[in-house]
PDB file of C-alpha atoms in Angstrom:
ATOM      1  CA  UNK A 148      35.374 -64.753  24.631  1.00 46.00           C
ATOM      2  CA  UNK A 149      35.318 -64.038  27.969  1.00 48.00           C
ATOM      3  CA  UNK A 150      36.522 -60.825  30.170  1.00 49.00           C
ATOM      4  CA  UNK A 151      39.475 -62.104  31.215  1.00 47.00           C
ATOM      5  CA  UNK A 152      40.361 -62.239  27.147  1.00 49.00           C
ATOM      6  CA  UNK A 153      39.167 -58.641  27.156  1.00 57.00           C
ATOM      7  CA  UNK A 154      42.367 -57.308  29.513  1.00 58.00           C
ATOM      8  CA  UNK A 155      45.001 -60.286  29.290  1.00 60.00           C
ATOM      9  CA  UNK A 156      45.729 -62.120  26.754  1.00 68.00           C
ATOM     10  CA  UNK A 157      45.441 -65.429  26.047  1.00 68.00           C
ATOM     11  CA  UNK A 158      49.171 -67.013  27.542  1.00 72.00           C
ATOM     12  CA  UNK A 159      48.616 -64.901  30.148  1.00 69.00           C
ATOM     13  CA  UNK A 160      45.667 -66.716  31.908  1.00 70.00           C
ATOM     14  CA  UNK A 161      46.887 -70.348  30.855  1.00 73.00           C
ATOM     15  CA  UNK A 162      50.367 -68.997  32.663  1.00 73.00           C
ATOM     16  CA  UNK A 163      48.231 -68.275  35.804  1.00 68.00           C
ATOM     17  CA  UNK A 164      45.961 -71.890  35.679  1.00 70.00           C
ATOM     18  CA  UNK A 165      48.989 -73.536  34.376  1.00 71.00           C
ATOM     19  CA  UNK A 166      51.163 -72.631  38.059  1.00 72.00           C
ATOM     20  CA  UNK A 167      48.463 -72.527  40.455  1.00 68.00           C
ATOM     21  CA  UNK A 168      45.507 -74.416  38.900  1.00 70.00           C
ATOM     22  CA  UNK A 169      44.082 -73.962  42.780  1.00 69.00           C
ATOM     23  CA  UNK A 170      43.882 -70.246  43.193  1.00 71.00           C
ATOM     24  CA  UNK A 171      44.541 -68.724  39.610  1.00 68.00           C
ATOM     25  CA  UNK A 172      40.773 -68.140  38.926  1.00 74.00           C
ATOM     26  CA  UNK A 173      40.973 -65.880  41.844  1.00 77.00           C
ATOM     27  CA  UNK A 174      44.016 -63.663  40.741  1.00 76.00           C
ATOM     28  CA  UNK A 175      42.998 -63.442  37.560  1.00 75.00           C
ATOM     29  CA  UNK A 176      40.161 -62.035  38.592  1.00 78.00           C
ATOM     30  CA  UNK A 177      41.708 -59.934  41.074  1.00 79.00           C
ATOM     31  CA  UNK A 178      44.249 -58.455  38.152  1.00 79.00           C
ATOM     32  CA  UNK A 179      40.525 -57.845  35.992  1.00 79.00           C
ATOM     33  CA  UNK A 180      39.552 -55.856  38.940  1.00 83.00           C
ATOM     34  CA  UNK A 181      42.768 -54.357  39.082  1.00 80.00           C
ATOM     35  CA  UNK A 182      43.287 -53.294  35.401  1.00 80.00           C
ATOM     36  CA  UNK A 183      38.947 -52.117  35.194  1.00 84.00           C
ATOM     37  CA  UNK A 184      39.719 -49.936  38.233  1.00 85.00           C
ATOM     38  CA  UNK A 185      42.776 -48.047  37.093  1.00 82.00           C
ATOM     39  CA  UNK A 186      41.607 -47.688  33.478  1.00 83.00           C
ATOM     40  CA  UNK A 187      38.207 -45.720  34.516  1.00 84.00           C
ATOM     41  CA  UNK A 188      40.734 -44.240  37.080  1.00 84.00           C
ATOM     42  CA  UNK A 189      42.818 -43.301  34.107  1.00 84.00           C
ATOM     43  CA  UNK A 190      39.352 -41.965  32.495  1.00 86.00           C
ATOM     44  CA  UNK A 191      38.154 -40.038  35.345  1.00 86.00           C
ATOM     45  CA  UNK A 192      41.534 -37.785  35.344  1.00 84.00           C
ATOM     46  CA  UNK A 193      41.817 -37.168  32.028  1.00 83.00           C
ATOM     47  CA  UNK A 194      37.546 -35.589  31.561  1.00 83.00           C
ATOM     48  CA  UNK A 195      38.871 -33.724  34.947  1.00 85.00           C
ATOM     49  CA  UNK A 196      41.938 -32.542  33.265  1.00 85.00           C
ATOM     50  CA  UNK A 197      39.724 -31.476  30.270  1.00 86.00           C
ATOM     51  CA  UNK A 198      37.349 -30.099  32.665  1.00 84.00           C
ATOM     52  CA  UNK A 199      39.917 -27.936  33.906  1.00 87.00           C
ATOM     53  CA  UNK A 200      41.509 -26.696  29.920  1.00 87.00           C
ATOM     54  CA  UNK A 201      38.292 -26.463  29.457  1.00 87.00           C
ATOM     55  CA  UNK A 202      37.792 -23.346  31.886  1.00 88.00           C
ATOM     56  CA  UNK A 203      40.764 -22.371  31.125  1.00 88.00           C
ATOM     57  CA  UNK A 204      40.278 -21.481  27.991  1.00 87.00           C
ATOM     58  CA  UNK A 205      36.400 -20.284  29.599  1.00 85.00           C
ATOM     59  CA  UNK A 206      38.326 -17.672  31.580  1.00 87.00           C
ATOM     60  CA  UNK A 207      41.143 -16.498  28.584  1.00 88.00           C
ATOM     61  CA  UNK A 208      38.153 -15.604  26.091  1.00 87.00           C
ATOM     62  CA  UNK A 209      35.858 -13.579  28.488  1.00 88.00           C
ATOM     63  CA  UNK A 210      39.697 -11.921  29.341  1.00 89.00           C
ATOM     64  CA  UNK A 211      39.945 -10.816  25.690  1.00 88.00           C
ATOM     65  CA  UNK A 212      35.943 -10.172  25.301  1.00 89.00           C
ATOM     66  CA  UNK A 213      36.502  -7.619  28.251  1.00 89.00           C
ATOM     67  CA  UNK A 214      39.357  -6.421  26.261  1.00 89.00           C
ATOM     68  CA  UNK A 215      37.685  -5.966  22.956  1.00 88.00           C
ATOM     69  CA  UNK A 216      34.494  -4.313  24.843  1.00 87.00           C
ATOM     70  CA  UNK A 217      36.880  -1.525  26.195  1.00 89.00           C
ATOM     71  CA  UNK A 218      38.246  -1.002  22.879  1.00 88.00           C
ATOM     72  CA  UNK A 219      35.316  -0.424  21.363  1.00 87.00           C
ATOM     73  CA  UNK A 220      34.427   2.339  24.681  1.00 87.00           C
ATOM     74  CA  UNK A 221      37.399   3.903  23.514  1.00 88.00           C
ATOM     75  CA  UNK A 222      36.855   4.199  20.308  1.00 86.00           C
ATOM     76  CA  UNK A 223      33.622   5.403  20.745  1.00 84.00           C
ATOM     77  CA  UNK A 224      34.388   7.929  23.020  1.00 85.00           C
ATOM     78  CA  UNK A 225      36.671   9.310  20.345  1.00 84.00           C
ATOM     79  CA  UNK A 226      34.986   9.650  17.592  1.00 81.00           C
ATOM     80  CA  UNK A 227      32.234  11.138  19.613  1.00 81.00           C
ATOM     81  CA  UNK A 228      34.766  13.778  20.824  1.00 74.00           C
ATOM     82  CA  UNK A 229      35.500  14.578  17.335  1.00 74.00           C
ATOM     83  CA  UNK A 230      32.066  15.249  16.611  1.00 69.00           C
ATOM     84  CA  UNK A 231      32.141  18.140  19.312  1.00 70.00           C
ATOM     85  CA  UNK A 232      35.108  19.347  18.322  1.00 69.00           C
ATOM     86  CA  UNK A 233      34.647  19.760  14.350  1.00 65.00           C
ATOM     87  CA  UNK A 234      33.457  22.954  13.430  1.00 66.00           C
ATOM     88  CA  UNK A 235      29.825  24.093  12.390  1.00 64.00           C
ATOM     89  CA  UNK A 236      28.802  24.643   9.445  1.00 60.00           C
ATOM     90  CA  UNK A 237      29.014  28.437   7.196  1.00 60.00           C
ATOM     91  CA  UNK A 238      25.523  28.502   6.238  1.00 53.00           C
ATOM     92  CA  UNK A 239      22.299  26.098   6.016  1.00 50.00           C
ATOM     93  CA  UNK A 240      20.299  25.989   2.975  1.00 51.00           C
ATOM     94  CA  UNK A 241      16.537  25.654   3.760  1.00 55.00           C
ATOM     95  CA  UNK A 242      16.514  22.558   2.310  1.00 57.00           C
ATOM     96  CA  UNK A 243      19.462  20.116   2.181  1.00 59.00           C
ATOM     97  CA  UNK A 244      20.184  18.014   0.614  1.00 60.00           C
ATOM     98  CA  UNK A 245      21.701  14.831   3.115  1.00 62.00           C
ATOM     99  CA  UNK A 246      24.613  13.884   2.767  1.00 63.00           C
ATOM    100  CA  UNK A 247      25.847  10.433   1.368  1.00 59.00           C
ATOM    101  CA  UNK A 248      27.082   8.592   3.939  1.00 56.00           C
ATOM    102  CA  UNK A 249      28.940   4.920   3.623  1.00 55.00           C
ATOM    103  CA  UNK A 250      27.757   2.670   6.907  1.00 55.00           C
ATOM    104  CA  UNK A 251      29.377   2.771   9.513  1.00 52.00           C
ATOM    105  CA  UNK A 252      29.236  -0.580  11.968  1.00 54.00           C
ATOM    106  CA  UNK A 253      29.314   1.862  15.087  1.00 55.00           C
ATOM    107  CA  UNK A 254      28.032   5.731  14.101  1.00 56.00           C
ATOM    108  CA  UNK A 255      28.551   8.503  16.764  1.00 60.00           C
ATOM    109  CA  UNK A 256      25.261   9.395  17.782  1.00 67.00           C
ATOM    110  CA  UNK A 257      23.941  13.358  15.940  1.00 67.00           C
ATOM    111  CA  UNK A 258      24.796  16.009  18.871  1.00 71.00           C
ATOM    112  CA  UNK A 259      21.657  18.278  20.693  1.00 68.00           C
ATOM    113  CA  UNK A 260      23.015  20.995  18.843  1.00 68.00           C
ATOM    114  CA  UNK A 261      23.149  18.952  16.070  1.00 73.00           C
ATOM    115  CA  UNK A 262      19.830  17.713  16.074  1.00 72.00           C
ATOM    116  CA  UNK A 263      18.100  21.094  17.348  1.00 71.00           C
ATOM    117  CA  UNK A 264      19.498  22.303  13.493  1.00 75.00           C
ATOM    118  CA  UNK A 265      17.559  19.266  11.471  1.00 80.00           C
ATOM    119  CA  UNK A 266      14.467  20.467  13.840  1.00 72.00           C
ATOM    120  CA  UNK A 267      14.546  23.628  12.927  1.00 66.00           C
ATOM    121  CA  UNK A 268      15.284  22.724   8.990  1.00 72.00           C
ATOM    122  CA  UNK A 269      12.435  20.343   8.556  1.00 74.00           C
ATOM    123  CA  UNK A 270      10.082  23.426  10.693  1.00 67.00           C
ATOM    124  CA  UNK A 271      11.591  25.818   7.619  1.00 62.00           C
ATOM    125  CA  UNK A 272      10.290  22.388   5.053  1.00 64.00           C
ATOM    126  CA  UNK A 273       7.526  22.967   6.723  1.00 58.00           C
ATOM    127  CA  UNK A 274       6.321  25.693   6.789  1.00 52.00           C
ATOM    128  CA  UNK A 275       3.946  27.773   4.103  1.00 50.00           C
ATOM    129  CA  UNK A 276       4.549  29.431   1.627  1.00 50.00           C
ATOM    130  CA  UNK A 277       2.508  33.262   1.385  1.00 49.00           C
ATOM    131  CA  UNK A 278       0.864  34.205  -1.928  1.00 51.00           C
ATOM    132  CA  UNK A 279       0.493  37.503  -2.291  1.00 51.00           C
ATOM    133  CA  UNK A 280      -1.582  36.922  -5.008  1.00 53.00           C
ATOM    134  CA  UNK A 281      -4.020  34.878  -3.633  1.00 56.00           C
ATOM    135  CA  UNK A 282      -7.257  36.750  -2.240  1.00 65.00           C
ATOM    136  CA  UNK A 283      -8.553  36.704   0.871  1.00 76.00           C
ATOM    137  CA  UNK A 284     -11.988  34.897   1.638  1.00 84.00           C
ATOM    138  CA  UNK A 285     -15.053  37.001   0.966  1.00 88.00           C
ATOM    139  CA  UNK A 286     -17.360  37.756   3.528  1.00 92.00           C
ATOM    140  CA  UNK A 287     -20.164  38.146   2.455  1.00 95.00           C
ATOM    141  CA  UNK A 288     -23.297  35.463   2.881  1.00 95.00           C
ATOM    142  CA  UNK A 289     -21.665  32.482   0.891  1.00 95.00           C
ATOM    143  CA  UNK A 290     -19.340  31.466   4.766  1.00 95.00           C
ATOM    144  CA  UNK A 291     -22.414  31.080   7.154  1.00 96.00           C
ATOM    145  CA  UNK A 292     -22.949  26.923   6.764  1.00 97.00           C
ATOM    146  CA  UNK A 293     -27.120  27.437   7.064  1.00 97.00           C
ATOM    147  CA  UNK A 294     -28.637  24.048   7.182  1.00 97.00           C
ATOM    148  CA  UNK A 295     -32.119  23.462   6.772  1.00 97.00           C
ATOM    149  CA  UNK A 296     -32.994  21.144  10.794  1.00 97.00           C
ATOM    150  CA  UNK A 297     -35.584  19.213  11.331  1.00 97.00           C
ATOM    151  CA  UNK A 298     -36.792  20.124  15.766  1.00 96.00           C
ATOM    152  CA  UNK A 299     -37.020  16.675  17.792  1.00 96.00           C
ATOM    153  CA  UNK A 300     -37.072  17.604  21.082  1.00 95.00           C
ATOM    154  CA  UNK A 301     -37.053  20.714  23.454  1.00 94.00           C
ATOM    155  CA  UNK A 302     -36.889  21.058  26.870  1.00 92.00           C
ATOM    156  CA  UNK A 303     -36.385  23.382  29.865  1.00 90.00           C
ATOM    157  CA  UNK A 304     -32.894  24.267  30.229  1.00 90.00           C
ATOM    158  CA  UNK A 305     -31.565  22.303  33.611  1.00 89.00           C
ATOM    159  CA  UNK A 306     -29.626  25.435  35.021  1.00 89.00           C
ATOM    160  CA  UNK A 307     -30.935  28.691  33.466  1.00 85.00           C
ATOM    161  CA  UNK A 308     -34.520  30.124  33.521  1.00 82.00           C
ATOM    162  CA  UNK A 309     -35.290  31.850  29.972  1.00 83.00           C
ATOM    163  CA  UNK A 310     -32.322  29.096  27.848  1.00 91.00           C
ATOM    164  CA  UNK A 311     -34.267  25.948  26.373  1.00 92.00           C
ATOM    165  CA  UNK A 312     -32.295  23.166  24.439  1.00 93.00           C
ATOM    166  CA  UNK A 313     -33.010  21.180  21.068  1.00 94.00           C
ATOM    167  CA  UNK A 314     -31.850  18.181  19.891  1.00 96.00           C
ATOM    168  CA  UNK A 315     -32.601  19.364  16.022  1.00 96.00           C
ATOM    169  CA  UNK A 316     -31.795  16.511  13.372  1.00 97.00           C
ATOM    170  CA  UNK A 317     -29.417  18.844  10.530  1.00 96.00           C
ATOM    171  CA  UNK A 318     -29.143  15.079   8.271  1.00 93.00           C
ATOM    172  CA  UNK A 319     -26.810  14.179   9.406  1.00 94.00           C
ATOM    173  CA  UNK A 320     -25.531  10.597  11.946  1.00 94.00           C
ATOM    174  CA  UNK A 321     -26.354  12.405  14.601  1.00 95.00           C
ATOM    175  CA  UNK A 322     -28.197  15.141  16.004  1.00 96.00           C
ATOM    176  CA  UNK A 323     -26.662  18.304  16.809  1.00 96.00           C
ATOM    177  CA  UNK A 324     -27.350  19.922  20.514  1.00 95.00           C
ATOM    178  CA  UNK A 325     -28.692  23.299  20.985  1.00 95.00           C
ATOM    179  CA  UNK A 326     -29.172  25.729  23.503  1.00 94.00           C
ATOM    180  CA  UNK A 327     -31.539  29.188  22.200  1.00 91.00           C
ATOM    181  CA  UNK A 328     -33.095  32.003  23.754  1.00 88.00           C
ATOM    182  CA  UNK A 329     -37.215  31.416  22.762  1.00 82.00           C
ATOM    183  CA  UNK A 330     -38.888  33.802  24.139  1.00 72.00           C
ATOM    184  CA  UNK A 331     -41.394  33.916  26.134  1.00 73.00           C
ATOM    185  CA  UNK A 332     -44.452  33.549  23.808  1.00 74.00           C
ATOM    186  CA  UNK A 333     -43.197  30.323  22.448  1.00 79.00           C
ATOM    187  CA  UNK A 334     -44.714  27.101  22.678  1.00 83.00           C
ATOM    188  CA  UNK A 335     -42.338  25.128  22.660  1.00 84.00           C
ATOM    189  CA  UNK A 336     -44.577  21.749  22.516  1.00 87.00           C
ATOM    190  CA  UNK A 337     -45.721  23.141  19.572  1.00 88.00           C
ATOM    191  CA  UNK A 338     -41.316  23.280  18.252  1.00 91.00           C
ATOM    192  CA  UNK A 339     -41.269  19.160  17.959  1.00 94.00           C
ATOM    193  CA  UNK A 340     -40.835  17.956  14.079  1.00 94.00           C
ATOM    194  CA  UNK A 341     -41.182  21.347  12.682  1.00 94.00           C
ATOM    195  CA  UNK A 342     -38.155  23.072  10.130  1.00 96.00           C
ATOM    196  CA  UNK A 343     -35.893  25.701  11.157  1.00 96.00           C
ATOM    197  CA  UNK A 344     -32.096  26.827   9.423  1.00 96.00           C
ATOM    198  CA  UNK A 345     -29.842  26.583  11.769  1.00 96.00           C
ATOM    199  CA  UNK A 346     -25.801  27.675  11.762  1.00 97.00           C
ATOM    200  CA  UNK A 347     -23.926  24.829  11.812  1.00 96.00           C
ATOM    201  CA  UNK A 348     -19.900  26.017  11.103  1.00 95.00           C
ATOM    202  CA  UNK A 349     -20.036  28.926  14.814  1.00 94.00           C
ATOM    203  CA  UNK A 350     -18.092  27.793  17.300  1.00 92.00           C
ATOM    204  CA  UNK A 351     -19.113  25.412  19.739  1.00 92.00           C
ATOM    205  CA  UNK A 352     -19.709  26.376  23.051  1.00 91.00           C
ATOM    206  CA  UNK A 353     -21.117  25.715  27.030  1.00 90.00           C
ATOM    207  CA  UNK A 354     -23.349  27.642  27.516  1.00 90.00           C
ATOM    208  CA  UNK A 355     -24.690  27.497  31.624  1.00 85.00           C
ATOM    209  CA  UNK A 356     -22.855  23.956  31.505  1.00 88.00           C
ATOM    210  CA  UNK A 357     -24.728  23.033  28.303  1.00 90.00           C
ATOM    211  CA  UNK A 358     -22.571  22.187  25.167  1.00 93.00           C
ATOM    212  CA  UNK A 359     -24.573  24.090  22.211  1.00 94.00           C
ATOM    213  CA  UNK A 360     -23.601  23.235  18.158  1.00 94.00           C
ATOM    214  CA  UNK A 361     -25.215  25.583  16.065  1.00 96.00           C
ATOM    215  CA  UNK A 362     -27.059  28.130  16.333  1.00 95.00           C
ATOM    216  CA  UNK A 363     -31.315  28.741  15.363  1.00 94.00           C
ATOM    217  CA  UNK A 364     -32.101  32.148  13.350  1.00 95.00           C
ATOM    218  CA  UNK A 365     -34.961  33.386  14.665  1.00 92.00           C
ATOM    219  CA  UNK A 366     -36.844  36.903  12.883  1.00 91.00           C
ATOM    220  CA  UNK A 367     -37.151  39.459  16.343  1.00 88.00           C
ATOM    221  CA  UNK A 368     -38.459  42.514  17.301  1.00 81.00           C
ATOM    222  CA  UNK A 369     -36.434  45.636  17.122  1.00 76.00           C
ATOM    223  CA  UNK A 370     -36.576  45.866  20.644  1.00 74.00           C
ATOM    224  CA  UNK A 371     -36.705  41.754  20.940  1.00 69.00           C
ATOM    225  CA  UNK A 372     -40.211  41.663  23.101  1.00 72.00           C
ATOM    226  CA  UNK A 373     -40.729  39.261  19.666  1.00 80.00           C
ATOM    227  CA  UNK A 374     -39.332  36.267  17.987  1.00 85.00           C
ATOM    228  CA  UNK A 375     -40.136  33.886  15.382  1.00 88.00           C
ATOM    229  CA  UNK A 376     -38.106  30.777  14.618  1.00 92.00           C
ATOM    230  CA  UNK A 377     -37.304  31.935  10.773  1.00 94.00           C
ATOM    231  CA  UNK A 378     -38.388  28.705   8.395  1.00 95.00           C
ATOM    232  CA  UNK A 379     -37.649  27.098   5.060  1.00 96.00           C
ATOM    233  CA  UNK A 380     -40.320  25.979   2.201  1.00 96.00           C
ATOM    234  CA  UNK A 381     -42.289  23.618   2.267  1.00 93.00           C
ATOM    235  CA  UNK A 382     -41.124  20.342   0.707  1.00 94.00           C
ATOM    236  CA  UNK A 383     -37.396  21.179   2.412  1.00 96.00           C
ATOM    237  CA  UNK A 384     -35.212  17.728   3.938  1.00 97.00           C
ATOM    238  CA  UNK A 385     -32.825  18.101   6.964  1.00 96.00           C
ATOM    239  CA  UNK A 386     -29.775  19.005   5.556  1.00 96.00           C
ATOM    240  CA  UNK A 387     -30.450  21.355   2.633  1.00 97.00           C
ATOM    241  CA  UNK A 388     -28.114  24.002   2.391  1.00 96.00           C
ATOM    242  CA  UNK A 389     -29.953  27.790   2.364  1.00 96.00           C
ATOM    243  CA  UNK A 390     -28.102  29.206  -0.099  1.00 96.00           C
ATOM    244  CA  UNK A 391     -28.697  33.237  -0.842  1.00 95.00           C
ATOM    245  CA  UNK A 392     -28.340  33.528  -5.338  1.00 89.00           C
ATOM    246  CA  UNK A 393     -25.639  34.951  -6.248  1.00 87.00           C
ATOM    247  CA  UNK A 394     -23.240  34.472  -3.356  1.00 93.00           C
ATOM    248  CA  UNK A 395     -21.448  30.938  -4.647  1.00 87.00           C
ATOM    249  CA  UNK A 396     -18.274  31.008  -2.541  1.00 87.00           C
ATOM    250  CA  UNK A 397     -18.020  27.374  -0.139  1.00 91.00           C
ATOM    251  CA  UNK A 398     -18.680  28.173   4.158  1.00 95.00           C
ATOM    252  CA  UNK A 399     -15.978  28.442   6.892  1.00 95.00           C
ATOM    253  CA  UNK A 400     -15.209  24.610   9.386  1.00 93.00           C
ATOM    254  CA  UNK A 401     -15.961  27.394  11.006  1.00 94.00           C
ATOM    255  CA  UNK A 402     -16.411  30.831  11.805  1.00 94.00           C
ATOM    256  CA  UNK A 403     -13.215  33.236  12.846  1.00 93.00           C
ATOM    257  CA  UNK A 404     -14.424  35.622  15.500  1.00 90.00           C
ATOM    258  CA  UNK A 405     -15.927  38.188  14.154  1.00 91.00           C
ATOM    259  CA  UNK A 406     -17.235  37.269  11.671  1.00 94.00           C
ATOM    260  CA  UNK A 407     -21.025  36.228  11.826  1.00 94.00           C
ATOM    261  CA  UNK A 408     -21.961  39.318  14.064  1.00 93.00           C
ATOM    262  CA  UNK A 409     -20.503  41.781  10.505  1.00 94.00           C
ATOM    263  CA  UNK A 410     -22.744  39.750   8.670  1.00 95.00           C
ATOM    264  CA  UNK A 411     -25.740  39.293  10.861  1.00 93.00           C
ATOM    265  CA  UNK A 412     -26.681  43.479   9.690  1.00 93.00           C
ATOM    266  CA  UNK A 413     -26.842  42.433   6.970  1.00 95.00           C
ATOM    267  CA  UNK A 414     -29.394  39.161   7.589  1.00 96.00           C
ATOM    268  CA  UNK A 415     -33.439  40.850   7.376  1.00 93.00           C
ATOM    269  CA  UNK A 416     -36.797  39.831   6.619  1.00 94.00           C
ATOM    270  CA  UNK A 417     -38.353  42.283   4.542  1.00 92.00           C
ATOM    271  CA  UNK A 418     -41.673  43.809   4.610  1.00 89.00           C
ATOM    272  CA  UNK A 419     -43.512  40.462   2.295  1.00 91.00           C
ATOM    273  CA  UNK A 420     -41.741  38.922   4.780  1.00 92.00           C
ATOM    274  CA  UNK A 421     -39.011  36.993   3.355  1.00 95.00           C
ATOM    275  CA  UNK A 422     -36.137  36.218   4.869  1.00 95.00           C
ATOM    276  CA  UNK A 423     -33.016  37.949   2.429  1.00 95.00           C
ATOM    277  CA  UNK A 424     -28.720  39.514   2.331  1.00 96.00           C
ATOM    278  CA  UNK A 425     -28.475  42.292   0.929  1.00 94.00           C
ATOM    279  CA  UNK A 426     -31.347  42.556  -0.966  1.00 90.00           C
ATOM    280  CA  UNK A 427     -30.622  38.814  -2.447  1.00 94.00           C
ATOM    281  CA  UNK A 428     -33.219  36.622  -0.825  1.00 95.00           C
ATOM    282  CA  UNK A 429     -32.363  33.157   1.125  1.00 96.00           C
ATOM    283  CA  UNK A 430     -33.156  29.989  -0.070  1.00 96.00           C
ATOM    284  CA  UNK A 431     -33.190  25.946  -0.974  1.00 97.00           C
ATOM    285  CA  UNK A 432     -32.348  25.952  -4.347  1.00 94.00           C
ATOM    286  CA  UNK A 433     -34.918  24.197  -5.962  1.00 94.00           C
ATOM    287  CA  UNK A 434     -37.754  24.667  -2.959  1.00 96.00           C
ATOM    288  CA  UNK A 435     -38.414  28.284  -1.757  1.00 96.00           C
ATOM    289  CA  UNK A 436     -37.417  30.694  -0.342  1.00 96.00           C
ATOM    290  CA  UNK A 437     -37.765  30.815   3.431  1.00 96.00           C
ATOM    291  CA  UNK A 438     -39.886  33.259   5.396  1.00 94.00           C
ATOM    292  CA  UNK A 439     -40.948  34.930   8.666  1.00 89.00           C
ATOM    293  CA  UNK A 440     -43.473  33.343   9.866  1.00 82.00           C
ATOM    294  CA  UNK A 441     -45.283  36.660  11.730  1.00 79.00           C
ATOM    295  CA  UNK A 442     -42.476  39.485  11.618  1.00 84.00           C
ATOM    296  CA  UNK A 443     -41.931  41.756   9.162  1.00 86.00           C
ATOM    297  CA  UNK A 444     -39.399  44.360   8.187  1.00 89.00           C
ATOM    298  CA  UNK A 445     -37.325  42.332  11.418  1.00 91.00           C
ATOM    299  CA  UNK A 446     -33.549  41.953  12.038  1.00 92.00           C
ATOM    300  CA  UNK A 447     -31.863  37.783  12.226  1.00 93.00           C
ATOM    301  CA  UNK A 448     -30.439  36.828  14.715  1.00 89.00           C
TER     302      UNK A 448
END
């Protein structure tokens, strides 16, 4: 089937060729081209009309969406106004049960006063209730965290002539830094490798710029002229607890202010050189008692 047959019926083509055999074919081509152009023009116009129609519909949809948004904002403002004007509840219990409210698509946020009341209720619920029958922890030597330590190194304090800095192993992941005043008669070169008794639950503090994490227990003469490190029993190992018989409490995590000074007055070295607290000896269970190497009848500090 030719292109002319697609555009015109066969009878029309035959009639034109019969009337004008010479120019009939050219007339048919002209007519076919004109008809095709007219079709394309009609299709283009229809496409433009469809595009305009879509633009009009899009504009209408945007306008509808904007109206819905304005209505939703107005509804939200009215809900917020009702919350602000609503009277407060008559009373608040220490632990109110949260009300069951059905879910809403757009719920107004709580007001600042409601947020403050809720925070206050949470603090009341979290506040521990004091037990008047619970006894206060005893003030005795069991609250001291005394452990055996091994001195790894000793050096002079860089900013204080009378102080020394020791690195002491106490059975933990890392050694503790201890700043001490050991006195001029102490032979510092003999200290590395020595076993000592360490008070481990004192509050860490900086002494002339160096942080001290524990306290070395020393035997001290009344005038503080002579100092000697308190020695644990032979066979002790870093980390061993030093305790006193008949005092079985757990040591504090950190000693409160002033407690060490209250307990220190009863920590003595007797005439036999044994360290004691109110008559009970300081000892490492199963290994022996702690002693002063040379001083007797003196105090521990």
